[in-house]
Structures are given as C-alpha cells and as structure tokens.
Short mmCIF file of C-alpha atoms and ligand atoms in Angstrom, two decimals:
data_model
loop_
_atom_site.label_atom_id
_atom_site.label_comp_id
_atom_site.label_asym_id
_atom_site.label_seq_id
_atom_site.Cartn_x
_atom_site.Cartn_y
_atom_site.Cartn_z
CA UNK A 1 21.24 -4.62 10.93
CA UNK A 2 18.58 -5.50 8.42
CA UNK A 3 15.02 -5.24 9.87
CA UNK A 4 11.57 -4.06 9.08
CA UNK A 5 9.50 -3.31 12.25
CA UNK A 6 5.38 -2.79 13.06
CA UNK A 7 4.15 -0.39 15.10
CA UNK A 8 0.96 -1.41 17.41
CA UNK A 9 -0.51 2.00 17.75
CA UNK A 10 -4.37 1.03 17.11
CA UNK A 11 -5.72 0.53 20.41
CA UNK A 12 -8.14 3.33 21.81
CA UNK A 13 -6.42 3.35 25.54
CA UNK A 14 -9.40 3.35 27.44
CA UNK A 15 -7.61 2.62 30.94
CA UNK A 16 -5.41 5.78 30.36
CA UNK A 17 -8.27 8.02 31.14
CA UNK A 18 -9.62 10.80 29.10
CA UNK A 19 -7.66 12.74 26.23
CA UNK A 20 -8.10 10.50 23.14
CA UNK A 21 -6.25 7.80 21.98
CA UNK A 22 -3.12 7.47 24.32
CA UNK A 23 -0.52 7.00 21.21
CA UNK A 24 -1.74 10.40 19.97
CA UNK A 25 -0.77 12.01 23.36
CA UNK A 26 2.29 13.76 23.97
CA UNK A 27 4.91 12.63 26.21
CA UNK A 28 8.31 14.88 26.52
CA UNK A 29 7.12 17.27 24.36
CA UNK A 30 5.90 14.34 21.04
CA UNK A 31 3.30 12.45 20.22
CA UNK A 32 3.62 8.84 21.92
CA UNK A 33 3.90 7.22 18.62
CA UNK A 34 6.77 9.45 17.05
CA UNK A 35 8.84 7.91 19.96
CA UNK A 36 9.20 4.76 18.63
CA UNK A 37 8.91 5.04 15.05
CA UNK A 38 12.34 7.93 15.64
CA UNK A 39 13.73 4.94 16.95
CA UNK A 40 13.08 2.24 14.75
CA UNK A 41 14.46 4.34 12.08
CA UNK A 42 17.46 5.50 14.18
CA UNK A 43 17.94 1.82 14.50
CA UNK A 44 18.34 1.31 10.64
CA UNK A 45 14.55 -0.07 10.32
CA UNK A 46 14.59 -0.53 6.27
CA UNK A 47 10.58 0.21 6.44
CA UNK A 48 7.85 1.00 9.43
CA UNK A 49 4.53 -0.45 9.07
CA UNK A 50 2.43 1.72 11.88
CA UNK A 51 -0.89 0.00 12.66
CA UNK A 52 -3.86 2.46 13.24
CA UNK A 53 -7.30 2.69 13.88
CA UNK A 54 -9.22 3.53 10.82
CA UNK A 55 -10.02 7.44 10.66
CA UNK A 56 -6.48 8.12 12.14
CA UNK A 57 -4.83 9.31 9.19
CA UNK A 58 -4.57 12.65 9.41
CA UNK A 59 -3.65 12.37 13.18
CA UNK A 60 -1.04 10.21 12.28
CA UNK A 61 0.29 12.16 9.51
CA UNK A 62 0.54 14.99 11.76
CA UNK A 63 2.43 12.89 14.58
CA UNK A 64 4.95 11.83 12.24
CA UNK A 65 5.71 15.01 10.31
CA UNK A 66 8.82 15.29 8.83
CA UNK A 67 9.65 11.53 9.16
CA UNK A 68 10.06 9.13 6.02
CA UNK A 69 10.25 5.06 5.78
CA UNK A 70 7.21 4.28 7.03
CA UNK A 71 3.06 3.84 6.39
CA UNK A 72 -0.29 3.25 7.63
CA UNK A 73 -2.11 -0.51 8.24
CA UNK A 74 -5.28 -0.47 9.31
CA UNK A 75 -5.68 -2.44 13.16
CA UNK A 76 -7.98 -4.88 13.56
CA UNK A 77 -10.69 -5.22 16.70
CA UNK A 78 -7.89 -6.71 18.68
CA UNK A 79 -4.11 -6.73 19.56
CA UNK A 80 -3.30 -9.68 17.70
CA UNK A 81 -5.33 -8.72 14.75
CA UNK A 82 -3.28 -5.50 14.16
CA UNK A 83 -0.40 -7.68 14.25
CA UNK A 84 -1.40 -9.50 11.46
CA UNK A 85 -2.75 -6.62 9.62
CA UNK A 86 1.12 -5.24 10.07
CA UNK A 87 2.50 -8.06 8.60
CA UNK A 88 0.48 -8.86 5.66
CA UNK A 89 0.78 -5.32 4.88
CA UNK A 90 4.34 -5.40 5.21
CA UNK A 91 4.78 -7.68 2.55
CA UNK A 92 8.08 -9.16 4.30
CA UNK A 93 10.21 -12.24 3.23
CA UNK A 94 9.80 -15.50 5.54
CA UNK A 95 13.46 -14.68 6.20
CA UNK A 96 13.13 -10.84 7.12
CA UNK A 97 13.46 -9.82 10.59
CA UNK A 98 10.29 -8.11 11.92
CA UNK A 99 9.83 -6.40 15.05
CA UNK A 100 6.45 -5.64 16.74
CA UNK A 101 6.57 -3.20 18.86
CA UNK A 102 3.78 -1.50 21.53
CA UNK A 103 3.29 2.24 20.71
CA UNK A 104 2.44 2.65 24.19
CA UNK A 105 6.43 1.95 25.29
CA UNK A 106 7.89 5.37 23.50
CA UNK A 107 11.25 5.39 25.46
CA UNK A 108 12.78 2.42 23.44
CA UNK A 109 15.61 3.19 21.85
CA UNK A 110 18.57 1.57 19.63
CA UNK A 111 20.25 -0.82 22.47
CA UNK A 112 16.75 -2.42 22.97
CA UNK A 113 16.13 -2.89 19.35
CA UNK A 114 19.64 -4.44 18.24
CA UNK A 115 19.61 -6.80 21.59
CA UNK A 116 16.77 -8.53 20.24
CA UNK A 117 17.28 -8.65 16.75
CA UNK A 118 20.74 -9.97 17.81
CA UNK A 119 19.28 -12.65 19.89
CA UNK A 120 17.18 -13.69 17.41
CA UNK A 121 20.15 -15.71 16.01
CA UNK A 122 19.96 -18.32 18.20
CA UNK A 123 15.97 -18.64 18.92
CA UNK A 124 12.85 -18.21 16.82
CA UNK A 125 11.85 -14.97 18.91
CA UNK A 126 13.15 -12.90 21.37
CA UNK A 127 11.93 -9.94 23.34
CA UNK A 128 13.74 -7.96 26.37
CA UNK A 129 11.85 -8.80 30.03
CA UNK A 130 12.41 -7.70 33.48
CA UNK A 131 12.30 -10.31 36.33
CA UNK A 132 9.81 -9.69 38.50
CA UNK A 133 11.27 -8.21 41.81
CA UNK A 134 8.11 -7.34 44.16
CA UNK A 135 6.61 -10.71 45.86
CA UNK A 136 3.11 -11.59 43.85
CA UNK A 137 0.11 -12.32 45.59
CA UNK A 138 -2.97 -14.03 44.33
CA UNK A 139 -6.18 -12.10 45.83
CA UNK A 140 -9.60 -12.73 45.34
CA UNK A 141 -12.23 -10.14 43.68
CA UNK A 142 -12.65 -8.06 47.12
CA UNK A 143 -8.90 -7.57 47.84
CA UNK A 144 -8.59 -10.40 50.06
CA UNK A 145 -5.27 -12.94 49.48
CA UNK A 146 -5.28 -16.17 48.49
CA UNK A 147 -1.97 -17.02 48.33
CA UNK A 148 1.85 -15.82 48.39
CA UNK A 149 2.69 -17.20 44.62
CA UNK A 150 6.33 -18.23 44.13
CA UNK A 151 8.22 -15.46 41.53
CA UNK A 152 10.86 -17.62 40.74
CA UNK A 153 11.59 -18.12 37.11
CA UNK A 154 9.32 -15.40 36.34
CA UNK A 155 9.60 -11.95 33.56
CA UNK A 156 7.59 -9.52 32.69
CA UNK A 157 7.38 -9.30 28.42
CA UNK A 158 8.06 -6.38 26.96
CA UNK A 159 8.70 -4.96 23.70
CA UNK A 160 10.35 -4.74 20.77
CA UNK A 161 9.89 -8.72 20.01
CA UNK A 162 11.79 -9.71 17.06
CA UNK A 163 10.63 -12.48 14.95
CA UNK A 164 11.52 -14.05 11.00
CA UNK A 165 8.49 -12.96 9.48
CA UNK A 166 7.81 -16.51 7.88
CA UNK A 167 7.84 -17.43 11.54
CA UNK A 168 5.46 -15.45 12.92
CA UNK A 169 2.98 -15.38 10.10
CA UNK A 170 2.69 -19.53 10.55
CA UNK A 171 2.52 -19.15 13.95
CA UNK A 172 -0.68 -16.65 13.68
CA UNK A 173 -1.75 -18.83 10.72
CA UNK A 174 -2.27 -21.74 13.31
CA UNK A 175 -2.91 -19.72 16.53
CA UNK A 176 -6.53 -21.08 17.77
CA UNK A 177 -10.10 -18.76 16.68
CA UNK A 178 -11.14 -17.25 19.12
CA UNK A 179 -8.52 -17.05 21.93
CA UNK A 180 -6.44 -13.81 22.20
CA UNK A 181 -2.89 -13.56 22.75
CA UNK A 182 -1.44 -10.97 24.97
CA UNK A 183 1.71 -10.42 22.80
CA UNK A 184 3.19 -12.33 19.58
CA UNK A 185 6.18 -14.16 21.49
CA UNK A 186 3.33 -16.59 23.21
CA UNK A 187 1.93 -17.10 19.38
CA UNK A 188 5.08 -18.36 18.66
CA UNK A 189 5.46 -19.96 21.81
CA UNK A 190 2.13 -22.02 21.21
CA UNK A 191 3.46 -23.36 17.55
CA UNK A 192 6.54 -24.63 19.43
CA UNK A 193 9.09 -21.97 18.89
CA UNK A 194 12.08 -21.14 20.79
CA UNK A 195 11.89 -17.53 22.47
CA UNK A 196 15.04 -16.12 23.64
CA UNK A 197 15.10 -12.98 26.91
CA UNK A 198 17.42 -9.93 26.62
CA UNK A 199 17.83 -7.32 29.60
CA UNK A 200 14.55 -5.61 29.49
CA UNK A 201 14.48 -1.99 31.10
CA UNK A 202 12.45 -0.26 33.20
CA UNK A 203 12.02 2.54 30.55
CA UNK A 204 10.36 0.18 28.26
CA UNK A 205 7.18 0.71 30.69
CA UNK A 206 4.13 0.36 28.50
CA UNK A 207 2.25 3.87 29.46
CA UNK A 208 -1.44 2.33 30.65
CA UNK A 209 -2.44 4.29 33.47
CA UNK A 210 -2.90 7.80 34.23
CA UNK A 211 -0.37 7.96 36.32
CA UNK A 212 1.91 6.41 33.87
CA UNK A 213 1.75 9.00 32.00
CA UNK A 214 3.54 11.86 34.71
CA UNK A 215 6.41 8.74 35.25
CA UNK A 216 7.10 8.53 31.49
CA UNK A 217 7.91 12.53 31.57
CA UNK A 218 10.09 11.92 34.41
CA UNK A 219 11.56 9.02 32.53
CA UNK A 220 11.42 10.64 28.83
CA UNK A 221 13.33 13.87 30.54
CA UNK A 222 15.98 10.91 31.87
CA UNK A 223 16.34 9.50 28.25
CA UNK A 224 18.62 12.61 26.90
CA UNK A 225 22.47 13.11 28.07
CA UNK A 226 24.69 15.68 27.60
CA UNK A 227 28.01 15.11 26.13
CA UNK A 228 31.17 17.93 25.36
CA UNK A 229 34.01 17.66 23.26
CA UNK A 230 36.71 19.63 22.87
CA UNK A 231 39.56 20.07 20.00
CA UNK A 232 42.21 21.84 19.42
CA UNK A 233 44.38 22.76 16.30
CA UNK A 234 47.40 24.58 14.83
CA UNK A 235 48.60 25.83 11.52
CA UNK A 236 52.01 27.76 10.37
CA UNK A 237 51.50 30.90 8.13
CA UNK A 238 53.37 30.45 4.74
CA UNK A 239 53.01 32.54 1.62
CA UNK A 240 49.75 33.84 0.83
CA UNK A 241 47.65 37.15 1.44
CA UNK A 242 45.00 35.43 2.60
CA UNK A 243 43.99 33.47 5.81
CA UNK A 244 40.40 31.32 6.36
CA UNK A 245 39.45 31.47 9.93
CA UNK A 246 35.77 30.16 11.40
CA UNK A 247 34.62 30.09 7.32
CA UNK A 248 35.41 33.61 7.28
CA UNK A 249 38.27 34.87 4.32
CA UNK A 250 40.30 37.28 5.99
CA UNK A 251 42.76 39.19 3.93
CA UNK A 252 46.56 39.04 5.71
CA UNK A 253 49.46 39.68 4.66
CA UNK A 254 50.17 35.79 4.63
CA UNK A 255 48.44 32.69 4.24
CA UNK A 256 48.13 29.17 6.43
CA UNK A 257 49.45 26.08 5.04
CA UNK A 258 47.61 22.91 5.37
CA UNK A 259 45.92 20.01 3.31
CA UNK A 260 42.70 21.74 3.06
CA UNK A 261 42.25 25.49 3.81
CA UNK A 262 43.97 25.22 6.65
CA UNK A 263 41.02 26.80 8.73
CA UNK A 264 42.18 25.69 12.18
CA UNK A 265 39.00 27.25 14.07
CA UNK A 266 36.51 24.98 12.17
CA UNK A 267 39.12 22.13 12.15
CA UNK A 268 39.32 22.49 16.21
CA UNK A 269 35.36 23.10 16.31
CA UNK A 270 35.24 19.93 13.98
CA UNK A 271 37.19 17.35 16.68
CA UNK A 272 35.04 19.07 19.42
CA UNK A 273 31.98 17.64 17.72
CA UNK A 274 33.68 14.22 16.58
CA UNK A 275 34.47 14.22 20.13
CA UNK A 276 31.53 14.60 22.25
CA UNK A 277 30.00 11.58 19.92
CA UNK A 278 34.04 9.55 20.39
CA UNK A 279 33.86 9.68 16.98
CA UNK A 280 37.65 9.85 16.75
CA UNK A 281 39.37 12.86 14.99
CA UNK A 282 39.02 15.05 11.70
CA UNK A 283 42.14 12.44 10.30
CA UNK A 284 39.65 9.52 10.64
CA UNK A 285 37.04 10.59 9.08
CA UNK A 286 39.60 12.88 6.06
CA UNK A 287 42.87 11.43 5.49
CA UNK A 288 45.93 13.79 4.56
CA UNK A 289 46.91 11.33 2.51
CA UNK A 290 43.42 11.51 0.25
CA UNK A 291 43.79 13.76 -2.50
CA UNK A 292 40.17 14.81 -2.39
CA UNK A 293 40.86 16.83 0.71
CA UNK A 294 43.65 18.51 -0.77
CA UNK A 295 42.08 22.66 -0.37
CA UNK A 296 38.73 21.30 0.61
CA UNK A 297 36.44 24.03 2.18
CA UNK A 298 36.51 22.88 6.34
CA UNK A 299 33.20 23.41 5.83
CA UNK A 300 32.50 20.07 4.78
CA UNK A 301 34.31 18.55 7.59
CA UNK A 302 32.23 20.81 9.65
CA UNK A 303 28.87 19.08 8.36
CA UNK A 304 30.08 15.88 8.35
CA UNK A 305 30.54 15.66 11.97
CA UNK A 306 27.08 17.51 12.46
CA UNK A 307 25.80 15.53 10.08
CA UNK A 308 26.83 12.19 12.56
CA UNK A 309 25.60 13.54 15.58
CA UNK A 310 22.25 14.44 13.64
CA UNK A 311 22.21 10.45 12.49
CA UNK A 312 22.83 9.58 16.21
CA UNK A 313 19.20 10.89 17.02
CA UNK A 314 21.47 13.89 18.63
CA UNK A 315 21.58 17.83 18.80
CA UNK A 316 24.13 20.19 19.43
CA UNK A 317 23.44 22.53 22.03
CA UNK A 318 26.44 25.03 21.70
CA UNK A 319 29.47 25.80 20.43
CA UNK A 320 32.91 27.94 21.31
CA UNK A 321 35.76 28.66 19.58
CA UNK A 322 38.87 30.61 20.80
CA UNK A 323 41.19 31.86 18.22
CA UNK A 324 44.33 32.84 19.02
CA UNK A 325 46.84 34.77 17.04
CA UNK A 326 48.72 38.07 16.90
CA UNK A 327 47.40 38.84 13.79
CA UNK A 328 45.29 39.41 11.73
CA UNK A 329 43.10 40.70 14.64
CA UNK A 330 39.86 38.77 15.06
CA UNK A 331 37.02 41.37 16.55
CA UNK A 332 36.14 43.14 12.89
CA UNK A 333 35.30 39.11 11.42
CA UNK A 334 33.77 37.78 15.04
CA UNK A 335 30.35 38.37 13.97
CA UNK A 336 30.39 37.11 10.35
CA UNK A 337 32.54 33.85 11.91
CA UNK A 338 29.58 33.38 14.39
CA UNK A 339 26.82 33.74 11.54
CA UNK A 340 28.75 31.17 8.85
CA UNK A 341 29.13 28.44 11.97
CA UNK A 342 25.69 28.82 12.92
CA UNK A 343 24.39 28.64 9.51
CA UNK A 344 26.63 25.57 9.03
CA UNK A 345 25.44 24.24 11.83
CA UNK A 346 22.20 24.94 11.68
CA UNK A 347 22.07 26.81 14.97
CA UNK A 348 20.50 30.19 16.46
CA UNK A 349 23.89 32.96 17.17
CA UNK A 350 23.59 32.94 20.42
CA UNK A 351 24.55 29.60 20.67
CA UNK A 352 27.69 30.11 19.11
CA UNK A 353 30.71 31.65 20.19
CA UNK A 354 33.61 32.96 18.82
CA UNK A 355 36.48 34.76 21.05
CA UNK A 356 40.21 35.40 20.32
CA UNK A 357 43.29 36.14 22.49
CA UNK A 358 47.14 36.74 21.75
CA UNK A 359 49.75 35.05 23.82
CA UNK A 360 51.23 38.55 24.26
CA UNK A 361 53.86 37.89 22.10
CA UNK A 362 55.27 34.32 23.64
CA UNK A 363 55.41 31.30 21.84
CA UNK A 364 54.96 30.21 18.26
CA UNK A 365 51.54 31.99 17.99
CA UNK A 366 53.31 35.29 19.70
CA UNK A 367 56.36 35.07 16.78
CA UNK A 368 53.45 34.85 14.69
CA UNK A 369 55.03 31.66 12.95
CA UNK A 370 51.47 30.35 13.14
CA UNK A 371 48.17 30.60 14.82
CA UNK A 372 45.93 27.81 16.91
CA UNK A 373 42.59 27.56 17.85
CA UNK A 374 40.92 25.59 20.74
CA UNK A 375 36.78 24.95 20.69
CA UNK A 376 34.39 23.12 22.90
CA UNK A 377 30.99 22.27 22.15
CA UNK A 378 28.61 20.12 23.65
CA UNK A 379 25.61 18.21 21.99
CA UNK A 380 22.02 16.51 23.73
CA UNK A 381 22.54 12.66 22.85
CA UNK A 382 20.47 9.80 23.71
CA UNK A 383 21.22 8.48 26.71
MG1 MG B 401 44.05 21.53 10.96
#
C-alpha cells in the first residue's frame, strides 16, 4: 500500500491534566507519539509528516529516536490548521493517499490503517467509527435532562482518516474562515465528498482525560500477543570430518549432507521462528532447487526469519533447541552454540537454550545414520 500519513501531535492537552504536552507522555513504556508514527511505518507509510508545536524539536527528536521516514511541521493555533500545515509540508500529489491521524490515539496499528486506505477506493474519505452503544441524553448546563436523543444512525469518528491529498487540500482550500472543524472527514464532508466507515475499535480511544491515560496502559499492555513455533529437522551423516551444529563447527569423524550446511539445529530453530509468524517453512522462503543456497551458512536463514518477525513490529522472546545425536557429543560446544544464536539473534544467553539427548541407541539417530534436531521459540507480536 502506497501512502504518506500526518501526524496531529501539536496540541498542548490541557484537559489531560498536568505533565506537559500529553503526546510527549509515556504510555506502555513510549512516548504517546512514537505509537503511531511505529505504526504508520510498520504499515509501509512511504514518509511521516509529524505536526508539532514550535519549540518541540528536541522533545520530538528524543521521542522518536532511532526511527527514520519521517519530519517535523510546525502546528498551527488550531486542529485544522496543523492539518494543513501537514499537508503543504508534505508536498503530496493530488493523487497520493494521505492519512491524518490524532497523536493522542497511540494503539492504532496496521489493520486500522490498511481498512481505510482500502476503503478509500470507493469514497473520497474514509475513517474507522464505533456506533454509539450507551443511550445519549441532551442535559442542560446544571446536569438536568432535556431529552432522551435517538442514537440511531449514529458513530463516533475516529482516526486514521484517509484522504487523496488533492482532495483534502480543496476541501480546506474552501472550508469557511473562521469556523473550526472537529476532524478533516467533515471538511470533506462540507465540499460534498463521499466519506466511507470501517470497523472502528475501541483501542483507537483518543487519550483526553486523566483517567484515560491508566485505561490506555491497560489497553497498550492488551495490544502485544504471544505466539510459539516450533520446527523440527533431520540430516544423514555422509563423508566429511566435519559437522555444523547451532553455527558451531564441530570436528567428527563425518560430515552431514544437505543443500546448505546441513545445520539441522538452526534449520529447526529457523521453522520455529517462520512458524510462530505462519510464515510457512525454511523451503518457502530458500528453495533446494536455487543454486544460491547450495552450502549457504544457516545463518542467513536464521536472520531472515528474525529479520521478518523484526519487520512485523515483533520480538522474540526465547528460544530452545534440542539436539539429538549419538555423536559427536554436544555438552563441550553447548555454550559457544548458545552465544552464536544469541548473537544471531540479537538476544541476551539466557534466553537461549541449547540441550541434547541420544535415543539410547534406537532409531536412525541411535545407528547414527543421521542426527535431528527439534526447537521451539516463541516471539511478542502485535496483537
Ligand atoms: Mg535441514
């Protein structure tokens, strides 16, 4: 999906109580605003325009640390304003998707963002909205009621909204001086566009309140899942005086045949990853038939799938690997197996595990015509 997206993050959040600017906050353990720029680009956003209040540089700089594809706007006195500052700055094509998106809803995430860009096929906006489910009252200043108002028909607007940017820049172009929208689907509304609902979620809460803040922990805490693979793999000794095992060399009196180098303890570790993301199996993603495997390090198949669970906004909690053989005998290599996954991995030791066992001398593995290893490893996803 191609899209460019603007962050609102230049409001100073006076209803959220004291503690600065509410963006700037943390919620689950990050700054408010890092929430949804993560997952614009996890979405595939080509660029992120972030819309700040002027002096918030450095603050912002900090928040987003480590993160590339986007920049700073500076917001205007109101809502709208910033908007428009977003997408001048932005510099889009009139045919460019753009989504504008409240800093102050951090648990989107990439199901939110692709629903609307995907409605926007059929409509000139869309945005995801919740219908309302509690019975609305009218009341007068002094908490008195007016009247029971009838729900039907009615959402509650939320963010992202997707737009064309040509769209939405005419539509703020001939939006009225002096009246302020409340978001930039009823701008587009007012110059007679078409505005199309997806499923809005309950998680897209825009954090105003004090107490919104303690719910959006809850809810942030709620927005990670845990998922565990496991693989499994087997390889028949041949000639050689050599065997790789867990990206350790260990000298043998024979070696393991195979496509690559026959490593069957990262190749079983591999399909544990690929599987906790159902990302098939090591064959998918290397062929047997491609002659570019052919003695490839399983290192790199190792990385690969770490690499795709990285891409999925994802984080692999730990690893385990059983080996098991007659020979050659695992215990003098465990430690320098557990180091070489960890460092390919990119993980602490302790979170890795390497373990071995013989079949006391039954099967294939106990005739030593081969040896098979079996790993599980589970990963933190989002949800
Ligand atoms: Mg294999």
């Amino acid at each position: 999906m191609d899209f460019c997206a603007i962050i609102v993050a230049a409001g100073s959040g006076q209803r959220a109580g004291p503690g600065g600017a509410k963006q700037w906050r943390s919620v689950g353990g990050k700054p408010m605003a890092r929430w949804s720029l993560e997952a614009m680009l996890t979405a595939g956003a080509n660029r992120v325009v972030v819309v700040a209040s002027a002096g918030d540089e450095a603050t912002a700089a900090a928040a987003f640390a480590g993160l590339g594809g986007w920049f700073l706007a500076e917001g205007g006195a109101t809502r709208d304003r910033s908007v428009a500052a977003g997408l001048e700055a932005l510099a889009a094509s009139p045919g460019e998707i753009v989504l504008v998106h409240d800093a102050a809803r951090p648990l989107v995430d990439t199901r939110h963002i692709h629903a609307v860009v995907a409605a926007l096929s059929g409509a000139d906006g869309a945005l995801p909205a919740l219908a309302v489910a509690d019975t609305l009252k009218r009341a007068t200043a002094d908490m008195q009621v007016m009247a029971t108002v009838d729900r039907t028909g009615l959402w509650r607007a939320q963010t992202p909204q997707a737009f064309r940017a040509g769209v939405l820049a005419a539509a703020y172009a001939a939006w009225p001086a002096g009246e302020i929208p409340t978001d930039d689907a009823a701008v587009v509304e007012r110059a007679g566009g078409r505005i199309a609902l997806t499923a809005g979620d309950p998680r897209l809460m825009k954090l105003t309140y004090p107490e919104d803040f303690a719910m959006a922990e809850l809810l942030a805490g709620a927005a990670r899942t845990t998922r565990i693979g496991q693989g499994f793999d087997a390889h028949r000794f041949g000639p050689g005086d050599a065997v790789w095992l867990c990206g350790v060399m260990i000298p043998h009196g024979r070696g393991l045949i195979g496509h690559s180098d026959a490593d069957a303890g990262l190749h079983a570790l591999t399909d544990a990853l690929l599987g906790a993301i159902g990302e098939g199996d090591i064959g998918d993603h290397f062929p047997p038939s491609d002659p570019q495997w052919k003695g490839a390090p399983s290192s790199v198949f190792l990385s690969h799938a770490a690499k795709l669970i990285a891409d999925r906004g994802g984080r692999i909690v730990n690893a385990d690997v059983t080996l098991i053989c007659e020979r050659p005998k695992i215990k003098p290599h465990r430690e320098a197996m557990r180091e070489r996954i960890a460092e390919l991995l990119g993980l602490a030791v302790d979170r890795v595990s390497v373990k071995a066992t013989t079949t006391e001398a039954m099967g294939f593995t106990g005739r030593e015509e081969g040896l098979a290893a079996q790993a599980v490893a589970s990963v933190d996803m989002p949800a």
